[in-house]
PDB file of C-alpha atoms and ligand atoms in Angstrom:
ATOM      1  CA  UNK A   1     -17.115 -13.524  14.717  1.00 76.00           C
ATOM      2  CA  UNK A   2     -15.665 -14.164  11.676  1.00 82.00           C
ATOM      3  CA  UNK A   3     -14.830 -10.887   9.325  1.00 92.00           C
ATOM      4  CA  UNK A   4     -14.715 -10.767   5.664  1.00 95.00           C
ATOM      5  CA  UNK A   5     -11.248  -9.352   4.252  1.00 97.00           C
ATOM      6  CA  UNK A   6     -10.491  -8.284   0.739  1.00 97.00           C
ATOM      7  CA  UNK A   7      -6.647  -8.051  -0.322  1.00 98.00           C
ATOM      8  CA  UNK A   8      -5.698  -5.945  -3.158  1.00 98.00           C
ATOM      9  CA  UNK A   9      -2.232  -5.936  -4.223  1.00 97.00           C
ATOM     10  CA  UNK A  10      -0.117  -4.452  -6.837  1.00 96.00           C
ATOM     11  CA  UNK A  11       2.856  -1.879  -8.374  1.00 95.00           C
ATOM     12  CA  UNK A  12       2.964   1.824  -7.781  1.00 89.00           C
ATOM     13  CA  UNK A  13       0.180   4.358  -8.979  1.00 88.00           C
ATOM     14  CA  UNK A  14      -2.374   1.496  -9.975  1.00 92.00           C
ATOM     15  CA  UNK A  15      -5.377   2.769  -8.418  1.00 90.00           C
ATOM     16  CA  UNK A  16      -5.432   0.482  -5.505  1.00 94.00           C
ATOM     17  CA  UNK A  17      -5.964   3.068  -2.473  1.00 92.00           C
ATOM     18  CA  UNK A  18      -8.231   4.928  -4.936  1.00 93.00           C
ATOM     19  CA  UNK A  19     -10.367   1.920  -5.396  1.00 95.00           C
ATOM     20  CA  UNK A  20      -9.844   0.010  -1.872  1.00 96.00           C
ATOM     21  CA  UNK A  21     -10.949   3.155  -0.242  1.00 94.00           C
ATOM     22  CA  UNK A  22     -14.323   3.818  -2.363  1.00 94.00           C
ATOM     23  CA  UNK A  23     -14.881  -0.155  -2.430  1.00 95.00           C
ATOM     24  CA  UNK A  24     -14.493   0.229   1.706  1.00 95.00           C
ATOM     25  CA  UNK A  25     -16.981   2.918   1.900  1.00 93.00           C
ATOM     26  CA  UNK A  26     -19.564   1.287   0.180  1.00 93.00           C
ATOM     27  CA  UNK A  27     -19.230  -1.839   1.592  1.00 94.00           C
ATOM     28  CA  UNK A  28     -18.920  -0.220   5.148  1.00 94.00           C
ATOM     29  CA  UNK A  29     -15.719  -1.713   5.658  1.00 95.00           C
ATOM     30  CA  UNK A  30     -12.656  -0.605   7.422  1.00 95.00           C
ATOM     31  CA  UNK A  31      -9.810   0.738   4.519  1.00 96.00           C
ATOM     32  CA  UNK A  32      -6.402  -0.380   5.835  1.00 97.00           C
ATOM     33  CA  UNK A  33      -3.562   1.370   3.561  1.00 97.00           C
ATOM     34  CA  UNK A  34      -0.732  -0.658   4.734  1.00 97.00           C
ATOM     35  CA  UNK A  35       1.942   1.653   2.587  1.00 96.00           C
ATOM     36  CA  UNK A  36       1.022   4.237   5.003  1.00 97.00           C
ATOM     37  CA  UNK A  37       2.468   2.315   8.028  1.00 98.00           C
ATOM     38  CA  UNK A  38       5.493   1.385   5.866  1.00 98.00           C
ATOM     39  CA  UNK A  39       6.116   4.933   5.199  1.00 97.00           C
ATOM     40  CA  UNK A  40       5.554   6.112   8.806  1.00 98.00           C
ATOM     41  CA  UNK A  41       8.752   3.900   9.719  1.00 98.00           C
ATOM     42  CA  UNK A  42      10.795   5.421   6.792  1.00 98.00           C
ATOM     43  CA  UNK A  43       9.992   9.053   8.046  1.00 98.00           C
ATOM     44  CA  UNK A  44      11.410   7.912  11.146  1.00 98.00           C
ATOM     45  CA  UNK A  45      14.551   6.448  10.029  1.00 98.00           C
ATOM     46  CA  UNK A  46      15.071   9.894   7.886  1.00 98.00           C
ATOM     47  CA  UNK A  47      14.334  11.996  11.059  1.00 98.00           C
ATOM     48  CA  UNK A  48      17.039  10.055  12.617  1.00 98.00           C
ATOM     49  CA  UNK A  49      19.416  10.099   9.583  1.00 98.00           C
ATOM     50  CA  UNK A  50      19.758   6.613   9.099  1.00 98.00           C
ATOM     51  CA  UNK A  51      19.912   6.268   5.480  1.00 97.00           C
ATOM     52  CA  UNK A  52      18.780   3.021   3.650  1.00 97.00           C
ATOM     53  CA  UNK A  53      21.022   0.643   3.535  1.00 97.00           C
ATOM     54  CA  UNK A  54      22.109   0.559   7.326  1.00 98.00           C
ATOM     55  CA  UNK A  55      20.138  -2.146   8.091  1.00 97.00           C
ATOM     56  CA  UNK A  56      21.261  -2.765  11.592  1.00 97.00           C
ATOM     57  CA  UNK A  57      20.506   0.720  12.979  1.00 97.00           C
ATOM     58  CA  UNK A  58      17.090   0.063  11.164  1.00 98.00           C
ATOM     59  CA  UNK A  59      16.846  -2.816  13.369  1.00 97.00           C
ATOM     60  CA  UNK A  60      18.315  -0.807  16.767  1.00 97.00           C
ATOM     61  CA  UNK A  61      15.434   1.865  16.508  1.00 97.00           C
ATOM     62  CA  UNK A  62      12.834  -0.034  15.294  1.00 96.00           C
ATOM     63  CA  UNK A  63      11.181  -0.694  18.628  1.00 96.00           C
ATOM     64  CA  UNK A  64      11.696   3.104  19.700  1.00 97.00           C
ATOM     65  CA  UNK A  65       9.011   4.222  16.577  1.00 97.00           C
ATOM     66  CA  UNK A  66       5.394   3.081  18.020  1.00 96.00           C
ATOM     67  CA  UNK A  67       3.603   3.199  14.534  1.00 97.00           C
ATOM     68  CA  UNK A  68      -0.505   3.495  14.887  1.00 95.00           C
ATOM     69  CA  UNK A  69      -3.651   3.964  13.227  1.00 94.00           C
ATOM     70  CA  UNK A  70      -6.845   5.654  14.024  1.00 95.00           C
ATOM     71  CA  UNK A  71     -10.116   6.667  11.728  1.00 93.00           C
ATOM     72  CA  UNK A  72     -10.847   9.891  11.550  1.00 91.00           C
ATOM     73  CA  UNK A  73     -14.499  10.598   9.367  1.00 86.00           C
ATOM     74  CA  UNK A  74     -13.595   6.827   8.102  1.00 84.00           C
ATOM     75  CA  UNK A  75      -9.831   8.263   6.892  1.00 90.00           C
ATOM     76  CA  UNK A  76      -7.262   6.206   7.733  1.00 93.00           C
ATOM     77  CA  UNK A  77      -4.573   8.467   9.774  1.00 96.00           C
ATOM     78  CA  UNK A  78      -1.113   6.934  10.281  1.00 97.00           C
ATOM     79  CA  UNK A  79       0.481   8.000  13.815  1.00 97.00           C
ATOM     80  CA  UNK A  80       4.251   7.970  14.588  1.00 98.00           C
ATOM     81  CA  UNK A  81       4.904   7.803  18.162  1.00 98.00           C
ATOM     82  CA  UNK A  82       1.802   9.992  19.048  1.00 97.00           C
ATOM     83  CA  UNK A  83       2.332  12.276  15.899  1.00 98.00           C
ATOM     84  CA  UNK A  84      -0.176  12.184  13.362  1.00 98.00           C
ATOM     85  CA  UNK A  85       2.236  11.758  10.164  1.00 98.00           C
ATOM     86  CA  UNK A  86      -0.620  11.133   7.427  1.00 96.00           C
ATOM     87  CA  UNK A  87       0.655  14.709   5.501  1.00 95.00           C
ATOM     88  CA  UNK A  88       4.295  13.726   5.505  1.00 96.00           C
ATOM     89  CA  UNK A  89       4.718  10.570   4.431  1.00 96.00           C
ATOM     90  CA  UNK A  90       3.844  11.343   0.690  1.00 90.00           C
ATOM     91  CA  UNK A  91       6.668  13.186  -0.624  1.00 88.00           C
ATOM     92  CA  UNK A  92       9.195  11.570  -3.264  1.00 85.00           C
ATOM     93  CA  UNK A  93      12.148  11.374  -0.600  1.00 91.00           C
ATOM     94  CA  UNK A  94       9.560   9.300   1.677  1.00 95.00           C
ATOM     95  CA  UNK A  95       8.834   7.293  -1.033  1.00 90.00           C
ATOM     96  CA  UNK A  96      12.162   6.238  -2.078  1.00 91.00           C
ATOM     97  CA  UNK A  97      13.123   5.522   1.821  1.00 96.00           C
ATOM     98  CA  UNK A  98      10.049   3.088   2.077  1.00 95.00           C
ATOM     99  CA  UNK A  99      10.734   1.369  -0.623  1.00 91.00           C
ATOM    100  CA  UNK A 100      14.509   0.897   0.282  1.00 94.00           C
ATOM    101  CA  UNK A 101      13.826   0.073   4.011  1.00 97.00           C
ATOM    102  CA  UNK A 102      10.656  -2.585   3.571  1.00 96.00           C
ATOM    103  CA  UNK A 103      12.536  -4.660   2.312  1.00 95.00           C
ATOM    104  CA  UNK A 104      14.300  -5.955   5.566  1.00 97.00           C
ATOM    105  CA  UNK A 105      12.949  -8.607   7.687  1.00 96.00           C
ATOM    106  CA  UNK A 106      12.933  -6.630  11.145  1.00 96.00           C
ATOM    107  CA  UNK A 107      10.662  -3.802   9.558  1.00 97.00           C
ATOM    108  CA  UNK A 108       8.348  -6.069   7.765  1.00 96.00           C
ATOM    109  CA  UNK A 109       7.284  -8.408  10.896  1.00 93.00           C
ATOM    110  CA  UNK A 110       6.702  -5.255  13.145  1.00 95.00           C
ATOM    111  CA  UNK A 111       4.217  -4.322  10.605  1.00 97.00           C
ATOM    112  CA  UNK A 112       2.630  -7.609  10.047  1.00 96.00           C
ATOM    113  CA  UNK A 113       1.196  -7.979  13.374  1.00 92.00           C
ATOM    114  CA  UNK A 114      -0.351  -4.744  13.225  1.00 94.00           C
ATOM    115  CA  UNK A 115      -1.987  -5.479   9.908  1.00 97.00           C
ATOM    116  CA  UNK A 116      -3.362  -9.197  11.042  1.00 97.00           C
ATOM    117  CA  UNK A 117      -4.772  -7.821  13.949  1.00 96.00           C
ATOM    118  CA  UNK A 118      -6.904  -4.608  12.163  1.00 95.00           C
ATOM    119  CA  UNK A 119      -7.894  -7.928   9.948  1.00 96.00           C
ATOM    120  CA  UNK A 120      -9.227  -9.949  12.828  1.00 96.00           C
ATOM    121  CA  UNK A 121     -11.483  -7.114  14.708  1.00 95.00           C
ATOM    122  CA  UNK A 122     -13.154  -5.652  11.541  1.00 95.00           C
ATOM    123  CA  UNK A 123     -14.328  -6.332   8.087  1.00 96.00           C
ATOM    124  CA  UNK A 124     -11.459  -4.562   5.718  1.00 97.00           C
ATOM    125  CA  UNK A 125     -10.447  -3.659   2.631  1.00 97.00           C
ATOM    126  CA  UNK A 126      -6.439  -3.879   2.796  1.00 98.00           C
ATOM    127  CA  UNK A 127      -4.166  -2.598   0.246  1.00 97.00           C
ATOM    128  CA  UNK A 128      -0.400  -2.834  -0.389  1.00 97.00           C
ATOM    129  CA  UNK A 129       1.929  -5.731  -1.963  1.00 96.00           C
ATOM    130  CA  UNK A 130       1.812  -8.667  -0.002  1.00 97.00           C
ATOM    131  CA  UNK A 131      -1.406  -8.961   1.588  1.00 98.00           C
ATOM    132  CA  UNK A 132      -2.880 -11.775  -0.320  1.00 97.00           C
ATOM    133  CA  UNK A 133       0.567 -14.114  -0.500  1.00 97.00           C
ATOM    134  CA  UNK A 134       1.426 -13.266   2.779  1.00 96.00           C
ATOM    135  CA  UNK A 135      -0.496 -11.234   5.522  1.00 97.00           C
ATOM    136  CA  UNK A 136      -3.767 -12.657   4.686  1.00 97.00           C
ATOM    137  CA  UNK A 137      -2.991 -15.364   2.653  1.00 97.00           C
ATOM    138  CA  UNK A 138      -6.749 -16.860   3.669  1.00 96.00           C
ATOM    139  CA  UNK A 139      -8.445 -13.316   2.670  1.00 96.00           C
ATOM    140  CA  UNK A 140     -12.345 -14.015   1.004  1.00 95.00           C
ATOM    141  CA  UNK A 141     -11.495 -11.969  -1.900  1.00 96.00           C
ATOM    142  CA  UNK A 142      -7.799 -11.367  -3.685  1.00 97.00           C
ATOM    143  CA  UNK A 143      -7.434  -8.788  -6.568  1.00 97.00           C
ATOM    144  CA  UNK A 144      -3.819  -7.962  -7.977  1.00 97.00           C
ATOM    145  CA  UNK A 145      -4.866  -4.645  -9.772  1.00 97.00           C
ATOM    146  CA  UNK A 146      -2.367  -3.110 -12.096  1.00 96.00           C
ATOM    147  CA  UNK A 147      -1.437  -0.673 -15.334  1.00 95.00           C
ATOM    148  CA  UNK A 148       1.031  -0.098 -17.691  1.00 95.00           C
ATOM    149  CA  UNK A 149       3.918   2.076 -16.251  1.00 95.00           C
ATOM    150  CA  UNK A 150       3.064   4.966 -18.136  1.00 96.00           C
ATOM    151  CA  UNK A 151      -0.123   5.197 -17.622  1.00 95.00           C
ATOM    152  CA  UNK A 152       0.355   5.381 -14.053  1.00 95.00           C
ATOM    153  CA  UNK A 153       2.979   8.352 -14.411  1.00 95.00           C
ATOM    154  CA  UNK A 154       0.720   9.843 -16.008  1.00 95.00           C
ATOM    155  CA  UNK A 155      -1.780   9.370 -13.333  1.00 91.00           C
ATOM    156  CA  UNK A 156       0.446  10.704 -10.971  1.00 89.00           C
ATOM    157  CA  UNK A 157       1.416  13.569 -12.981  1.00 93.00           C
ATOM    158  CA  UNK A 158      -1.990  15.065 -12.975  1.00 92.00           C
ATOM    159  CA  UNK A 159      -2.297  14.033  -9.874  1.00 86.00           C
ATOM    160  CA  UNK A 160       0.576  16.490  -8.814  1.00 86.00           C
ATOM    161  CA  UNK A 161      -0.548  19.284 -11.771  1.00 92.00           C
ATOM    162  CA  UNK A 162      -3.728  19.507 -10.287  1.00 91.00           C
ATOM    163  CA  UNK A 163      -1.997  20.216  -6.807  1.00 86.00           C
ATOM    164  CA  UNK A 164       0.515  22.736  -8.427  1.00 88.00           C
ATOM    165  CA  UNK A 165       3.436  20.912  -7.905  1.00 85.00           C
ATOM    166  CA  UNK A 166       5.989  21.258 -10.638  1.00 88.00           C
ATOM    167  CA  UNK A 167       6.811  17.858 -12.339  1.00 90.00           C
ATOM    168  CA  UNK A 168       8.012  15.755 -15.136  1.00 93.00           C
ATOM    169  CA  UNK A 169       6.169  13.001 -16.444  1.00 95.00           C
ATOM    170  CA  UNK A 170       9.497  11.098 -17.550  1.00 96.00           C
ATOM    171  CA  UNK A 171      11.091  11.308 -13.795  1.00 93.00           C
ATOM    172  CA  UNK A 172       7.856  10.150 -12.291  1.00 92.00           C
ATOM    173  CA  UNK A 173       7.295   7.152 -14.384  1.00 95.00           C
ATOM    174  CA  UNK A 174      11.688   5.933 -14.029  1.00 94.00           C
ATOM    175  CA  UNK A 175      10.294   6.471 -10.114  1.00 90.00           C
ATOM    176  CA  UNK A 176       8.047   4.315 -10.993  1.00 92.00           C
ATOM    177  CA  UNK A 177       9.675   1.621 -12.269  1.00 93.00           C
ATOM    178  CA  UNK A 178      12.625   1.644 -10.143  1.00 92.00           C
ATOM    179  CA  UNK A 179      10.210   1.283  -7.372  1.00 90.00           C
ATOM    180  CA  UNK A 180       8.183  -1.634  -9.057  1.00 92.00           C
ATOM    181  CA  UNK A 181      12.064  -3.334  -9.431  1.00 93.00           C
ATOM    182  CA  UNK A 182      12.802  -2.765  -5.910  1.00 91.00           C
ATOM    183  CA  UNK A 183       9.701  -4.173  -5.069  1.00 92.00           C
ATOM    184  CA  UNK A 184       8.987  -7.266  -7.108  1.00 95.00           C
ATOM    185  CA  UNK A 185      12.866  -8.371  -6.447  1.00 94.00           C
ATOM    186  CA  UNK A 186      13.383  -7.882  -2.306  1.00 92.00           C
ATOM    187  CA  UNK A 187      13.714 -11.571  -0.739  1.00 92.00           C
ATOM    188  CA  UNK A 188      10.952 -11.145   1.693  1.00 93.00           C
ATOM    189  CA  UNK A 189       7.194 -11.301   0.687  1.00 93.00           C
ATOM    190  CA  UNK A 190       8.069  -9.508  -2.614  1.00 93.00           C
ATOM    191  CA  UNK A 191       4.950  -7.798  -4.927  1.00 95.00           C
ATOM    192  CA  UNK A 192       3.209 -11.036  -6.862  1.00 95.00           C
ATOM    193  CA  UNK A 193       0.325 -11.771  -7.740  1.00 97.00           C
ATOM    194  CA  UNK A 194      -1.373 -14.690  -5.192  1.00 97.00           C
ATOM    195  CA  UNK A 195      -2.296 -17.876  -7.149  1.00 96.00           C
ATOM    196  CA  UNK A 196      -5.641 -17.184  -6.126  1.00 95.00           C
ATOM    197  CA  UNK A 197      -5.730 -13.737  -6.758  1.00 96.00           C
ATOM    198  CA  UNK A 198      -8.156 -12.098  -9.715  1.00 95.00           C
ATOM    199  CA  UNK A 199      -5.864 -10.181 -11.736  1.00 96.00           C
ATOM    200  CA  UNK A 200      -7.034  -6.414 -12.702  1.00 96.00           C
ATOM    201  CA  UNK A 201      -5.522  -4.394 -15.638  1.00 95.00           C
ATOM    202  CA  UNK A 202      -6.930  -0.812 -15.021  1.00 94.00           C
ATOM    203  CA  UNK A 203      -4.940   0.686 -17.852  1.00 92.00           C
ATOM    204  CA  UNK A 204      -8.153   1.207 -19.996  1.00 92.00           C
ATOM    205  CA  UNK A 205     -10.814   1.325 -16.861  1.00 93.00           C
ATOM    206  CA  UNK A 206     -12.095   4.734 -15.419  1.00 92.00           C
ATOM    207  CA  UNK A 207     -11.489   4.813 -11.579  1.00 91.00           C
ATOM    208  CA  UNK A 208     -15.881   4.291 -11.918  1.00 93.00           C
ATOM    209  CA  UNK A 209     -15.421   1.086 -13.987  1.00 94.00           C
ATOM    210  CA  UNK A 210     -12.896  -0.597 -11.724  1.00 94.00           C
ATOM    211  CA  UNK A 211     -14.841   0.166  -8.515  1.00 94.00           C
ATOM    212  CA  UNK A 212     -17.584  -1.208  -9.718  1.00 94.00           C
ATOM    213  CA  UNK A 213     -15.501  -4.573 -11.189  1.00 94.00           C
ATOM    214  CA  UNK A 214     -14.568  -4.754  -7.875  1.00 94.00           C
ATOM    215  CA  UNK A 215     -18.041  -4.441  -6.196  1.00 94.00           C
ATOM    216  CA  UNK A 216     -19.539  -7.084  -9.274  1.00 94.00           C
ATOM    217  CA  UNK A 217     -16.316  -9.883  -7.878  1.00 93.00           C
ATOM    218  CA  UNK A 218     -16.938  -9.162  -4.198  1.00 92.00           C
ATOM    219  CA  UNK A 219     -20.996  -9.994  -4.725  1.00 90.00           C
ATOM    220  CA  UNK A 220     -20.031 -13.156  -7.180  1.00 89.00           C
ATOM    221  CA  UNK A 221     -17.628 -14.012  -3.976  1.00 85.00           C
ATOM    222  CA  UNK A 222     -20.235 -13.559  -1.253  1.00 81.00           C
ATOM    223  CA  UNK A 223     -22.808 -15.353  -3.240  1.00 81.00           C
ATOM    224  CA  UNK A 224     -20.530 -18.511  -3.816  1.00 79.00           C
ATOM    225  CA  UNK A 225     -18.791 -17.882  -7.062  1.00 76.00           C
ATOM    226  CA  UNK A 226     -14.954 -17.770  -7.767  1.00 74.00           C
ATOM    227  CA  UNK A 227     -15.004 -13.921  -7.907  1.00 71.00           C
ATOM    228  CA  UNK A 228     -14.338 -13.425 -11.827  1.00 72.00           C
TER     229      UNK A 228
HETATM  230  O1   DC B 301       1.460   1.639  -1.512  1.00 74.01           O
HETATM  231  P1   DC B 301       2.544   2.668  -1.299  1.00 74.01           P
HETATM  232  O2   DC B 301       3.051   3.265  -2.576  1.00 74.01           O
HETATM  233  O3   DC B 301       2.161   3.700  -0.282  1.00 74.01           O
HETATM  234  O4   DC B 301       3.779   1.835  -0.664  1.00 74.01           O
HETATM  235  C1   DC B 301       5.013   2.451  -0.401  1.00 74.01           C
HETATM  236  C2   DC B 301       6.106   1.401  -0.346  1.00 74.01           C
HETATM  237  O5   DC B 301       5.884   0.550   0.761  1.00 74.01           O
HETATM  238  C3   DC B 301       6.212   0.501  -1.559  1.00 74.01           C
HETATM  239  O6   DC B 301       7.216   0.932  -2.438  1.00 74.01           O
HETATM  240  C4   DC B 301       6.534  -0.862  -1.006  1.00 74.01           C
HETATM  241  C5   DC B 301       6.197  -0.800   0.455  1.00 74.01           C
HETATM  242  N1   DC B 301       5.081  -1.655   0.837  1.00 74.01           N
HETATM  243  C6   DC B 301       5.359  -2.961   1.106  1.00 74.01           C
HETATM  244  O7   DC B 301       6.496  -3.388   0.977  1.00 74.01           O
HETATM  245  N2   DC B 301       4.367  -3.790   1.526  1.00 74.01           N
HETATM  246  C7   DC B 301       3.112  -3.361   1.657  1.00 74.01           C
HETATM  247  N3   DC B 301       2.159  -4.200   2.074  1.00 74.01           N
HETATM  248  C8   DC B 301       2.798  -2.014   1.361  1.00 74.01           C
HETATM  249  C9   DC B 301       3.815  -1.185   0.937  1.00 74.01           C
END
């Protein structure tokens, strides 16, 4: 049986797991947050010491962390060799690692199996940077959904206020673009938007608004249209 996929890409703090996760719900599709699994492997290489740029150790461990998912009341949870990691892999230290480390070949094709195969047993909603040029480059619908840099700081920074964690909108949003940099530049399936991909600018959009853009393309797709 064939399952419907919908791919949305983009930088840091854009709303995509926000969106891909309420768009899932309502659709009764699977959410697959693909950053998750890349930040599962960084925790590992930090539990291990390794530290970014040793690339080769990356590669000599890799096949020692068993990185899996399960659904818990429809919540994605990450698992790192048995360990449910979901509550660890957030911090800024994680962050940084996973944004250094997925850039290498050897990490990237352990995790691209994994993500084709949750794509071929279940309808899903898959978010992260390369899933419409390159893990599902045939997915039914592509959005590349971004904002300006400082509106997602500032996202993120009431995001952490509301949690009560100290923070400083200006060090969040050089995070941010360091991490966008990083990202858009590595040599292997960098963050771009797919030809085919609608492109989303959420910068003015309540989180209501784009969930419901998204809901509006996905219909237009299913009923023939180009998705816009
Ligand atoms: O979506 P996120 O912020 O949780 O992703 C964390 C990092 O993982 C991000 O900086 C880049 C990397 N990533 C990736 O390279 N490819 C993906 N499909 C998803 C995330």
């Amino acid at each position: 049986m064939k399952h419907y996929s919908i791919a949305i890409d983009g930088p840091a703090g854009a709303g995509k797991s926000t969106i891909a996760k309420k768009a899932a719900k309502r659709l009764g599709f699977l959410y697959v947050d693909t950053g998750a699994m890349y930040r599962a492997l960084a925790l590992y290489f930090i539990r291990q010491g390794i530290s970014a740029d040793e690339e080769d150790r990356i590669g000599e461990v890799l096949d020692d962390a068993d990185i899996t998912i399960a659904y818990e009341d429809g919540t994605q949870q990450v698992y790192l060799n048995g360990e449910n990691v979901s509550g660890l892999i957030r911090t800024e230290d994680v962050s940084r690692m996973t944004s250094a480390t997925s850039r290498y070949a050897a990490v990237r094709s352990k995790l691209l199996q994994l993500q084709r195969k949750l794509a071929k047993e279940a309808d899903v909603v898959m978010d992260g940077r390369d899933i419409g040029t390159f893990v599902l480059p045939d997915a039914d619908l592509k959005i590349y959904m971004t904002a300006g840099s400082r509106e997602r700081a500032k996202r993120r920074f009431l995001e952490l206020t509301e949690q009560g964690i100290p923070c400083n909108i200006e060090e969040i949003e050089k995070g941010i673009i360091e991490r966008d940099e990083r990202d858009m530049n590595r040599e292997i399936a960098p963050l771009a938007k797919a030809e085919d991909a609608v492109l989303l600018d959420t910068s003015q959009m309540s989180v209501e608004e784009v969930a419901d853009a998204v809901l509006a393309m996905y219909q237009n797709k299913a009923a023939g249209g180009n998705g816009t």
